[in-house]
PDB file of C-alpha atoms in Angstrom:
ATOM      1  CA  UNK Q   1       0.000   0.000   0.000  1.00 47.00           C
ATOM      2  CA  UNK Q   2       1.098   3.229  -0.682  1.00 48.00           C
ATOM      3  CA  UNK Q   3       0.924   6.132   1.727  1.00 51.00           C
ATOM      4  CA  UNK Q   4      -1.828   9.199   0.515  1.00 53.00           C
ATOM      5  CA  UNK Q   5      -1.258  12.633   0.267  1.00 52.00           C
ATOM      6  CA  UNK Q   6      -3.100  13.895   3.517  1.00 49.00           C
ATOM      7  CA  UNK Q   7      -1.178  11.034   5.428  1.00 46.00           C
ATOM      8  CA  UNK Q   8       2.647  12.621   3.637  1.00 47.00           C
ATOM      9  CA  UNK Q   9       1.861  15.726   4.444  1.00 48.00           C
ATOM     10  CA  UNK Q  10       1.033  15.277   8.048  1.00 51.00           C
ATOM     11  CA  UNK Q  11       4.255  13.620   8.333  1.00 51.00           C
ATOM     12  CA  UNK Q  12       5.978  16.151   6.683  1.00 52.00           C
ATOM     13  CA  UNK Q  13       4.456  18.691   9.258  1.00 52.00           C
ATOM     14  CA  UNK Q  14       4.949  16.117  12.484  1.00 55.00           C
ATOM     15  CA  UNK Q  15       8.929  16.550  11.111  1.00 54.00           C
ATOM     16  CA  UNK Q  16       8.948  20.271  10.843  1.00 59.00           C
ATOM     17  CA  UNK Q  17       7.246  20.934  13.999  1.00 63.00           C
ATOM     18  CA  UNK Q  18       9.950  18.574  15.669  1.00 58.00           C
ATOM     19  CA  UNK Q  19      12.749  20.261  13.711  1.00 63.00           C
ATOM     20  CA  UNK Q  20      11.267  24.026  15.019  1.00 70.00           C
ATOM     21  CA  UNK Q  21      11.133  22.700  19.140  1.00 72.00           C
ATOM     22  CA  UNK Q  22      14.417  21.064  18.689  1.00 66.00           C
ATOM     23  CA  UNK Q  23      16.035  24.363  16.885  1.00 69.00           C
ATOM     24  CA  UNK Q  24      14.063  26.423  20.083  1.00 79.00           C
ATOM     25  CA  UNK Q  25      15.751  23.974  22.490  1.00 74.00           C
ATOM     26  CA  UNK Q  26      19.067  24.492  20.815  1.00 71.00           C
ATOM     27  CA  UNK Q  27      18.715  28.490  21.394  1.00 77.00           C
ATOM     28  CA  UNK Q  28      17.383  27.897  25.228  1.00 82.00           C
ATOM     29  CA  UNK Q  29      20.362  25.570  25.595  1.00 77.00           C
ATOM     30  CA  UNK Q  30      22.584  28.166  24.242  1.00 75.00           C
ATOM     31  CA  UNK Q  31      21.337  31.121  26.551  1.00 83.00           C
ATOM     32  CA  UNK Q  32      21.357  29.067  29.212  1.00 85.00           C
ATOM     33  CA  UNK Q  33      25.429  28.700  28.988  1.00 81.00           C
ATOM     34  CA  UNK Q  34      25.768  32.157  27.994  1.00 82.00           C
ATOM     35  CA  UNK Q  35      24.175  33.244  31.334  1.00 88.00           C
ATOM     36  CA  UNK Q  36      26.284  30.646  32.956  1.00 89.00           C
ATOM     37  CA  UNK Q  37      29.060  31.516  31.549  1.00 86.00           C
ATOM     38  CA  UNK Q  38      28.894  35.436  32.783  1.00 88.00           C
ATOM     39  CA  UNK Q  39      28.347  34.236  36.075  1.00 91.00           C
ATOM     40  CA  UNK Q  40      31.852  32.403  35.608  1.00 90.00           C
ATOM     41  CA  UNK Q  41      33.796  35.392  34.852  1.00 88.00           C
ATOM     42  CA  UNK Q  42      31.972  36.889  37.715  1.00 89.00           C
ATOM     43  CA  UNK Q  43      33.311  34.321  40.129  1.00 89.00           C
ATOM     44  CA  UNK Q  44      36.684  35.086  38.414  1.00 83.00           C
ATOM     45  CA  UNK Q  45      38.197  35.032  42.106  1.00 84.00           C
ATOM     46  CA  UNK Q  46      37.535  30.821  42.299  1.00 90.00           C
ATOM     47  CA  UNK Q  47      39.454  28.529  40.973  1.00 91.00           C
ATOM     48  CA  UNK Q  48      38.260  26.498  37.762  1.00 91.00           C
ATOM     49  CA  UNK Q  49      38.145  23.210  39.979  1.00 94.00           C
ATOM     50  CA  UNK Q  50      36.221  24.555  42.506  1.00 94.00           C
ATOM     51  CA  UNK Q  51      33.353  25.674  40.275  1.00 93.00           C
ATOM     52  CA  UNK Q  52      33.012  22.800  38.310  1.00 94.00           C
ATOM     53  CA  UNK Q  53      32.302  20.873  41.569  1.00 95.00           C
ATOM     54  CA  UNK Q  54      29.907  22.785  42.934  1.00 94.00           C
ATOM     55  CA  UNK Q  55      28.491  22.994  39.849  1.00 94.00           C
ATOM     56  CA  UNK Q  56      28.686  19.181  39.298  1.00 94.00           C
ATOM     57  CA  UNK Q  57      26.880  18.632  43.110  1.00 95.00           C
ATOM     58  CA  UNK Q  58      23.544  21.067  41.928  1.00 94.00           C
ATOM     59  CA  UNK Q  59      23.351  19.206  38.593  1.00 94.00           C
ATOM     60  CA  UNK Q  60      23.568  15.741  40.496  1.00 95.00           C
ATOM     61  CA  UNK Q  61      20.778  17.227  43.121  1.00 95.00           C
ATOM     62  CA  UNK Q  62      18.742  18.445  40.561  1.00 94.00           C
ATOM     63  CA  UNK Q  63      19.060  15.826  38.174  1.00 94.00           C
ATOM     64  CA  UNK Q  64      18.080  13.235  41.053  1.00 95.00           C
ATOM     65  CA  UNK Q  65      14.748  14.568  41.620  1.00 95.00           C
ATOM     66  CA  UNK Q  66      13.920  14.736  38.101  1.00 93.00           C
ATOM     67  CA  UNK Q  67      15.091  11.040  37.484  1.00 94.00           C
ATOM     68  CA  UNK Q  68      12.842  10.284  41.051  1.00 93.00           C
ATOM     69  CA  UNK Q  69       9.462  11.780  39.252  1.00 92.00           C
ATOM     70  CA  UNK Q  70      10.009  10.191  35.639  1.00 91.00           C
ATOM     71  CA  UNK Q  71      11.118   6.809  37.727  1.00 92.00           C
ATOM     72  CA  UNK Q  72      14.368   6.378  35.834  1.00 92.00           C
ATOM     73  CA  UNK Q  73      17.198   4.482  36.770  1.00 92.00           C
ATOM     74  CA  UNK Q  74      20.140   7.050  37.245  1.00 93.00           C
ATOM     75  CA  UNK Q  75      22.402   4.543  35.260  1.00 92.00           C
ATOM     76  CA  UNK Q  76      20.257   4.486  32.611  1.00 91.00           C
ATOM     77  CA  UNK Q  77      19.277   1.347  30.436  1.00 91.00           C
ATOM     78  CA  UNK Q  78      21.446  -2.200  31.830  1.00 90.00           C
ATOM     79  CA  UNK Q  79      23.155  -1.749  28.104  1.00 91.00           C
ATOM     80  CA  UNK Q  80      26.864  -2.093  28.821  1.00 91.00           C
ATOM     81  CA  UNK Q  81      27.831  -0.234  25.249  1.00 92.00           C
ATOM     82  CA  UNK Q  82      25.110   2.642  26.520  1.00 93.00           C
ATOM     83  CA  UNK Q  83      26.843   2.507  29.597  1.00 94.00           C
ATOM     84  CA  UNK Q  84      29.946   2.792  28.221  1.00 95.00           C
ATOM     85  CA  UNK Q  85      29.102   5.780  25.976  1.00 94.00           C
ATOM     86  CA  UNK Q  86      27.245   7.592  28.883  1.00 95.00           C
ATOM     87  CA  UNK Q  87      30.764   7.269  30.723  1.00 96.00           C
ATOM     88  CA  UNK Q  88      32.590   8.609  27.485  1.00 94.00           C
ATOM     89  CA  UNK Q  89      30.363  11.333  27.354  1.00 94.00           C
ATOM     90  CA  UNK Q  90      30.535  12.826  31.298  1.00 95.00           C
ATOM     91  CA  UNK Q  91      34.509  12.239  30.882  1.00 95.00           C
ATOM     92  CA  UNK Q  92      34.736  14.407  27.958  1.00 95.00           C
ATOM     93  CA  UNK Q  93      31.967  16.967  28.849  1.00 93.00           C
ATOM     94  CA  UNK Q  94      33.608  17.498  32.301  1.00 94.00           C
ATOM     95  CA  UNK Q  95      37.066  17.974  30.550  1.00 94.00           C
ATOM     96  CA  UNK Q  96      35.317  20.403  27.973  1.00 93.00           C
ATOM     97  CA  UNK Q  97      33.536  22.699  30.974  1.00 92.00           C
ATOM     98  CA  UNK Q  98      36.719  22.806  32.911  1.00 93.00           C
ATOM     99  CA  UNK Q  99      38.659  24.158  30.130  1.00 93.00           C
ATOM    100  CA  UNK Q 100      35.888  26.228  29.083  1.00 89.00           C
ATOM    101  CA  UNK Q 101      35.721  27.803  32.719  1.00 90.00           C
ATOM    102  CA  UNK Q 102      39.820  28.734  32.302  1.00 91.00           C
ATOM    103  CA  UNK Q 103      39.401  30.656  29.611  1.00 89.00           C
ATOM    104  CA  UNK Q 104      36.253  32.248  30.206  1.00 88.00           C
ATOM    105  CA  UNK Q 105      38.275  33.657  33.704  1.00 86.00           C
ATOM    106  CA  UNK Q 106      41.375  34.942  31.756  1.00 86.00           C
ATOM    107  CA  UNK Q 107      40.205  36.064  28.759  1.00 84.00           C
ATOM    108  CA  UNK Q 108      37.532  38.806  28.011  1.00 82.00           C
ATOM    109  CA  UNK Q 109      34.456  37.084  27.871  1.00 80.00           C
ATOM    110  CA  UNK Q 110      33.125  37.636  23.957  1.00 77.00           C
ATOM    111  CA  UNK Q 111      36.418  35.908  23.108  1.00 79.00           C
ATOM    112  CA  UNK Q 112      36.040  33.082  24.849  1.00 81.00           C
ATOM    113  CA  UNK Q 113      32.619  32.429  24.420  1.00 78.00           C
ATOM    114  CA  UNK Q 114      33.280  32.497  20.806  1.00 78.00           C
ATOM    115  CA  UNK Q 115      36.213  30.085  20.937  1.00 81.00           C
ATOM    116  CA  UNK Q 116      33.690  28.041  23.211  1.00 80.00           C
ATOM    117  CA  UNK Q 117      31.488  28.033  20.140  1.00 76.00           C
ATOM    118  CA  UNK Q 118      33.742  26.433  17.410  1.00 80.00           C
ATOM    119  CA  UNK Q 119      32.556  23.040  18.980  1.00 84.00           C
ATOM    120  CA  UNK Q 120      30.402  22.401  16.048  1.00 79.00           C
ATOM    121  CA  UNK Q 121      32.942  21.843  13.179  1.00 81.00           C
ATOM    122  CA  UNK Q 122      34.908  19.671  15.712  1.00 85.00           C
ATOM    123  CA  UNK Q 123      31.806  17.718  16.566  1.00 85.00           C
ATOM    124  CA  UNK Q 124      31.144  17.505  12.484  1.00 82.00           C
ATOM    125  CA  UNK Q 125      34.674  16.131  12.048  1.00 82.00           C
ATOM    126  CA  UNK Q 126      34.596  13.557  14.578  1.00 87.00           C
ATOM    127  CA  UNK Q 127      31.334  12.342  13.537  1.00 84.00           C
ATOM    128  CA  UNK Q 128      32.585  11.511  10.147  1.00 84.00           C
ATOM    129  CA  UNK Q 129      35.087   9.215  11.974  1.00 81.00           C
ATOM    130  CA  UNK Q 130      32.826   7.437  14.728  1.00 80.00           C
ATOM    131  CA  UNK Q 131      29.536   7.614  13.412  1.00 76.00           C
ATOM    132  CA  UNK Q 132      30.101   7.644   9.612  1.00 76.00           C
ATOM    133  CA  UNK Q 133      28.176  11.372   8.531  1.00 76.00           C
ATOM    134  CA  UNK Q 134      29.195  12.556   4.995  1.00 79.00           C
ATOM    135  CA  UNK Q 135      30.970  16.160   5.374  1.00 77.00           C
ATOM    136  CA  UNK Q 136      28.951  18.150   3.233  1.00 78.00           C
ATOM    137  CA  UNK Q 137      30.072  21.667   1.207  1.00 81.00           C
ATOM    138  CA  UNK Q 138      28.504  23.714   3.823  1.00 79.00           C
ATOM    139  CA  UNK Q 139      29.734  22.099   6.997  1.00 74.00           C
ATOM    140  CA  UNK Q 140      33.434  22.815   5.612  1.00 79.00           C
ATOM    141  CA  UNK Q 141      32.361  26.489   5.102  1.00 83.00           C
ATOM    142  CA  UNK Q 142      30.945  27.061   8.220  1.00 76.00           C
ATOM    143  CA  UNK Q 143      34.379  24.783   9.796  1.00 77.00           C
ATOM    144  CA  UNK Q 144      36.439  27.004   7.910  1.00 81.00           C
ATOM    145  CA  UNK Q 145      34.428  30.378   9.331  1.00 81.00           C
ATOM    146  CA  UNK Q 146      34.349  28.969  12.796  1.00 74.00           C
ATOM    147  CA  UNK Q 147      38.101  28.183  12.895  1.00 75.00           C
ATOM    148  CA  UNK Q 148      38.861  31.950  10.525  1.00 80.00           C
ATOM    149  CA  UNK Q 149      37.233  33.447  14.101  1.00 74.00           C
ATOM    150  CA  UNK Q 150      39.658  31.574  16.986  1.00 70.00           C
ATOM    151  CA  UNK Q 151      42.725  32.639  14.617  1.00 71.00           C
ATOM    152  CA  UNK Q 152      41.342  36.168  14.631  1.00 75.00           C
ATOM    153  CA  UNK Q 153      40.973  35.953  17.992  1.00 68.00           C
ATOM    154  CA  UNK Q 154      44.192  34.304  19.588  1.00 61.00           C
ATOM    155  CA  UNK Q 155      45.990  36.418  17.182  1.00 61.00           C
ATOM    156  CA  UNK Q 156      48.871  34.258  17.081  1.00 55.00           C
ATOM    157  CA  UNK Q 157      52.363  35.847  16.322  1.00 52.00           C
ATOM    158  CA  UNK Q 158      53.112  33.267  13.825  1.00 46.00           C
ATOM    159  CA  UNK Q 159      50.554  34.867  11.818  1.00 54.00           C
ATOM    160  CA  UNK Q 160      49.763  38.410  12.709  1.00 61.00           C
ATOM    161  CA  UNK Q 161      53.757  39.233  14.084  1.00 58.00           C
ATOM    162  CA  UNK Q 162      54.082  39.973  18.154  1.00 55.00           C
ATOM    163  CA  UNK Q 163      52.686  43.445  18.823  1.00 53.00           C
ATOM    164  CA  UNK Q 164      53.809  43.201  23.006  1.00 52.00           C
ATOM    165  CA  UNK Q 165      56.523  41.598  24.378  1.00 53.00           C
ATOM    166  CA  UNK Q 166      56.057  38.315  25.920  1.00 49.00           C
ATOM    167  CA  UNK Q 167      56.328  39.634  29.963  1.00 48.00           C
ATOM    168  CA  UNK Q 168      53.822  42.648  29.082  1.00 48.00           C
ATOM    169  CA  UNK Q 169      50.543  42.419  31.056  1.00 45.00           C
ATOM    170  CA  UNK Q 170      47.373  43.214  29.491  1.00 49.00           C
ATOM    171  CA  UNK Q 171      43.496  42.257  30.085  1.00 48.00           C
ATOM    172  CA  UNK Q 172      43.242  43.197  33.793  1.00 58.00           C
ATOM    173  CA  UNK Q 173      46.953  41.742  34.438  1.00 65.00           C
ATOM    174  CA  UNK Q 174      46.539  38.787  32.708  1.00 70.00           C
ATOM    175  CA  UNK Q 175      50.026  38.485  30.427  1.00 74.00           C
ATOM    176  CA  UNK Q 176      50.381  37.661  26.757  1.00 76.00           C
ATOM    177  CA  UNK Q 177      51.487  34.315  27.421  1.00 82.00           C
ATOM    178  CA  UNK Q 178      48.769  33.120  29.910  1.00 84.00           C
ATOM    179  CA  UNK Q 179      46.104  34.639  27.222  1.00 82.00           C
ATOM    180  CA  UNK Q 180      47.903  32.575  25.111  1.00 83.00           C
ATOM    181  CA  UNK Q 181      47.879  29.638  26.877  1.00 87.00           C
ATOM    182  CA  UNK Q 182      43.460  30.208  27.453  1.00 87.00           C
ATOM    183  CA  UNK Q 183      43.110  30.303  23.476  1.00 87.00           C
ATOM    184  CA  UNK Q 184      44.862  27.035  23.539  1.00 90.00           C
ATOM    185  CA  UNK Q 185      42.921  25.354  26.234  1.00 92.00           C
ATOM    186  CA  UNK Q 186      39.659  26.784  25.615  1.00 90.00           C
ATOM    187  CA  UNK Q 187      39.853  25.450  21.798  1.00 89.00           C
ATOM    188  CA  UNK Q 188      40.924  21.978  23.149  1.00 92.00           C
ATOM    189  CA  UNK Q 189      37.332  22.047  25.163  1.00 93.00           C
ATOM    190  CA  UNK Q 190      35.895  22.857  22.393  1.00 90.00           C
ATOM    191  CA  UNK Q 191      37.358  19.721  20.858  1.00 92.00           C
ATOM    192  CA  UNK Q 192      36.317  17.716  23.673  1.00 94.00           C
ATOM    193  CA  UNK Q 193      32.889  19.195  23.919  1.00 91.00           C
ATOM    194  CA  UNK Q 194      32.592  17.804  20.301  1.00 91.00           C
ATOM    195  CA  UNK Q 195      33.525  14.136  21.417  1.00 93.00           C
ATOM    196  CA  UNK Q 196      30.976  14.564  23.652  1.00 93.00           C
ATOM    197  CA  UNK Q 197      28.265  15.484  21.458  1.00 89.00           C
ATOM    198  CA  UNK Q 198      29.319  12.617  19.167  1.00 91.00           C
ATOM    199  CA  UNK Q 199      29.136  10.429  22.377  1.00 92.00           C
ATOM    200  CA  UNK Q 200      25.158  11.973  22.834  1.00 90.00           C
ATOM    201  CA  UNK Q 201      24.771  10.860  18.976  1.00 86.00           C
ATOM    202  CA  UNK Q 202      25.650   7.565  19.714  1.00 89.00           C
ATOM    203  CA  UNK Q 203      23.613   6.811  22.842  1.00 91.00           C
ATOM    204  CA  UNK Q 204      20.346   8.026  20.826  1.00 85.00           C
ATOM    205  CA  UNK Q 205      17.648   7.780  22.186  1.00 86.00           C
ATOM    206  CA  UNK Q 206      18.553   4.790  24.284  1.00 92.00           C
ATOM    207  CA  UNK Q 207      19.256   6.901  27.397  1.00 91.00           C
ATOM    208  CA  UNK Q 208      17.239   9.889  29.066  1.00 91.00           C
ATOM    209  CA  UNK Q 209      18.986  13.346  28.751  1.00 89.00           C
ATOM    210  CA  UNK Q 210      18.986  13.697  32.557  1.00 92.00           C
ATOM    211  CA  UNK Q 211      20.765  10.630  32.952  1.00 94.00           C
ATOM    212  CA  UNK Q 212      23.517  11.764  30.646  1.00 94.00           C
ATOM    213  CA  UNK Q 213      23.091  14.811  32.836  1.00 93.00           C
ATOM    214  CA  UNK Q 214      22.963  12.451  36.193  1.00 95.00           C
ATOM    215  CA  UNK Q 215      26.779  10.967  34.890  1.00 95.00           C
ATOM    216  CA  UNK Q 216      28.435  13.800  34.293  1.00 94.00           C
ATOM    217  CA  UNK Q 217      27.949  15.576  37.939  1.00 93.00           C
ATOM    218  CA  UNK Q 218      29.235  12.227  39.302  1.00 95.00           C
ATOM    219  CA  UNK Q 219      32.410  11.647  36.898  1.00 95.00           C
ATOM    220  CA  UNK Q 220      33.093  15.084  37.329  1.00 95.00           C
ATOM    221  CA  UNK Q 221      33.841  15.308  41.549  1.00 94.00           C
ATOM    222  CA  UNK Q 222      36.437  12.814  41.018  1.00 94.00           C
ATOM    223  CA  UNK Q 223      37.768  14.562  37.853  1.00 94.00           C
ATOM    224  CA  UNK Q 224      38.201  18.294  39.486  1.00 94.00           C
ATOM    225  CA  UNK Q 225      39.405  16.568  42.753  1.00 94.00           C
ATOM    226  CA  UNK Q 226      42.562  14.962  40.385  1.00 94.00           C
ATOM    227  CA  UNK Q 227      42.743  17.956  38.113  1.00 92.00           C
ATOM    228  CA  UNK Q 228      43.521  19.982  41.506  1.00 93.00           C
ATOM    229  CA  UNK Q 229      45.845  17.942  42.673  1.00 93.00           C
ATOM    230  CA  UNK Q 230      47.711  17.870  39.781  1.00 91.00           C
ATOM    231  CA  UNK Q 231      47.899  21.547  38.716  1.00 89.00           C
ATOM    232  CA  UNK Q 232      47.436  22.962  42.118  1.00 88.00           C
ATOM    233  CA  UNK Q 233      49.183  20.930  44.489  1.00 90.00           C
ATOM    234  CA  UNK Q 234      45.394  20.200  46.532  1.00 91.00           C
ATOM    235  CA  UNK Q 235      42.530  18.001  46.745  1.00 93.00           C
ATOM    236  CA  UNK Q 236      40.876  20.782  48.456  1.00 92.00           C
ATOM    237  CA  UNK Q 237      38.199  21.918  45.457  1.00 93.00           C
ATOM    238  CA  UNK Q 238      35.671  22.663  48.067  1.00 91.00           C
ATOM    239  CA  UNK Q 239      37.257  26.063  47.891  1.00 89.00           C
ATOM    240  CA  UNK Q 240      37.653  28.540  50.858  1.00 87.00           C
ATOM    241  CA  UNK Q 241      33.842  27.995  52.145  1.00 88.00           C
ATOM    242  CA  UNK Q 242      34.885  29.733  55.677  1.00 87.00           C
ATOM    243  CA  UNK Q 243      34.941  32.431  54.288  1.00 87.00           C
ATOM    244  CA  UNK Q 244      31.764  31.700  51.592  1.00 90.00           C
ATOM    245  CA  UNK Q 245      29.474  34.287  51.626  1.00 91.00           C
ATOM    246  CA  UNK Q 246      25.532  34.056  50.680  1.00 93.00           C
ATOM    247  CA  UNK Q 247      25.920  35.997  47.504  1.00 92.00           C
ATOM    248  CA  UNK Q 248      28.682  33.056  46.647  1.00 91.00           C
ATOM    249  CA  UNK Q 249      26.666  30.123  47.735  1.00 93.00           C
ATOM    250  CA  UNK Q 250      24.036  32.107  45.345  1.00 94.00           C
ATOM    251  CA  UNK Q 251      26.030  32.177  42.302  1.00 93.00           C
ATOM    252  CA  UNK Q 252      26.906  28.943  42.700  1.00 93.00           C
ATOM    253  CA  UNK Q 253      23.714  27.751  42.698  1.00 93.00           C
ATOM    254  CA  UNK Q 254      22.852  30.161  39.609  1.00 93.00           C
ATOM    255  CA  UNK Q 255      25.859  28.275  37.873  1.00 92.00           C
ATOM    256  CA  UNK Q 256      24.238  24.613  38.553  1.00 91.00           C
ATOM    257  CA  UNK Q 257      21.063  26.029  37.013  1.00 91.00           C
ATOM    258  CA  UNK Q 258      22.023  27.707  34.456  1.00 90.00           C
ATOM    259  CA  UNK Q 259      24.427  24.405  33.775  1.00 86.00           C
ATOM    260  CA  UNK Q 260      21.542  21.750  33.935  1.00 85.00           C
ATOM    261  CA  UNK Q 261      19.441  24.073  31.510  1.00 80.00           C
ATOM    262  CA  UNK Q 262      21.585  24.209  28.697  1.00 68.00           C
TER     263      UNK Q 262
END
């Protein structure tokens, strides 16, 4: 049997409808990690580690309760390869927001929000690897525009000559090299955000969002708890809470939210 015209098109409007809520989700998402990433640079005074916990423990709180009311497993389905990508996934995305959240404290914000968003033509290239996508015409444009911006602006030397000298401060006393050294890490989460979103690909709809959600917050405690230790010489990523005030425990919270939206 073949399918009538009244029954195409209403399948042709169920698909745009879907396509316009997912492209509204997309722009939430996105304002929702612009806002949390201007309470970041707020917060400038906290260490990377520090935030991403604390914003790792309101996602896990949050993302509990919402698991409780849908009655979903926080480990998701008992599919060791879902398991497995779900894992992938919170490693990656934790190693993404961390880097994100050093360069969003030492370099003006517009930058590194748009560094932040070059994700997409990393994400595009991976999937042709893992998941087998065709590069189209367009996606190398819009690569080629996205990755045009971060050289515009890192400004490296090697391409537009040195303009200060390497010990000059600039940027509220942040010097040439450390900016330097943001560009470089904030590009590299946006190369691990894209694994991540490759990861999402590949779990489907096999797995609820919130327990993608669920495994990051866990996988990231131990992850800024090793990160500390390693490039500041503590476990401590609690931060200084004796001296916490409410307006910090606030933004905090503000940076879980605004986390778990987008």
């Amino acid at each position: 049997m073949t399918s009538s015209p009244k029954m195409a098109a209403g399948d042709d409007a169920s698909t745009s409808q879907h396509s316009v809520k997912g492209i509204l989700l997309i722009m939430l998402g996105s304002f929702s990690f612009s806002v949390m990433f201007l309470l970041v640079k707020v917060m400038k005074s906290m260490n990377t580690f520090t935030l991403v916990f604390w914003r790792s423990c309101v996602q896990i709180a949050i993302s509990l309760v919402d698991l409780q009311k849908k009655k979903t497993s926080p480990l998701g389905p008992d599919d060791g390869r879902v398991r497995f990508y779900l894992i992938l996934r919170a490693v990656f995305g934790a190693a993404a927001v961390m880097a994100w959240f050093f360069g969003i404290q030492l370099l003006p914000l517009p930058d590194a929000v748009t560094i932040q968003f070059t994700t997409p033509p990393f994400a595009a290239a991976f999937a042709v690897c893992m998941v087998g996508e065709r590069w189209k015409p367009l996606d190398m444009i819009g690569a080629a525009v996205c990755l045009t911006g971060v050289a515009l602006i890192a400004h490296p030397t090697w391409l537009f000559g040195s303009m200060v000298n390497d010990d000059e401060v600039i940027d509220d006393g942040i010097s040439s090299v450390m900016k330097a050294a943001a560009v470089m890490v904030t590009t590299a989460g946006a190369a691990m955000a894209g694994m991540a979103y490759v990861c999402v690909r590949k779990i489907g709809d096999q797995a609820d969002a919130v327990v993608m959600v669920f495994y990051y917050g866990v996988l990231s405690l131990p992850l800024t708890s090793i990160g500390s230790k390693l490039l500041l010489g503590t476990w401590n990523v609690l931060g200084d809470i004796e001296h916490f005030t409410i307006k910090d425990y606030l933004l905090l919270l503000l940076v879980g939210f605004a986390g778990y939206g987008g």
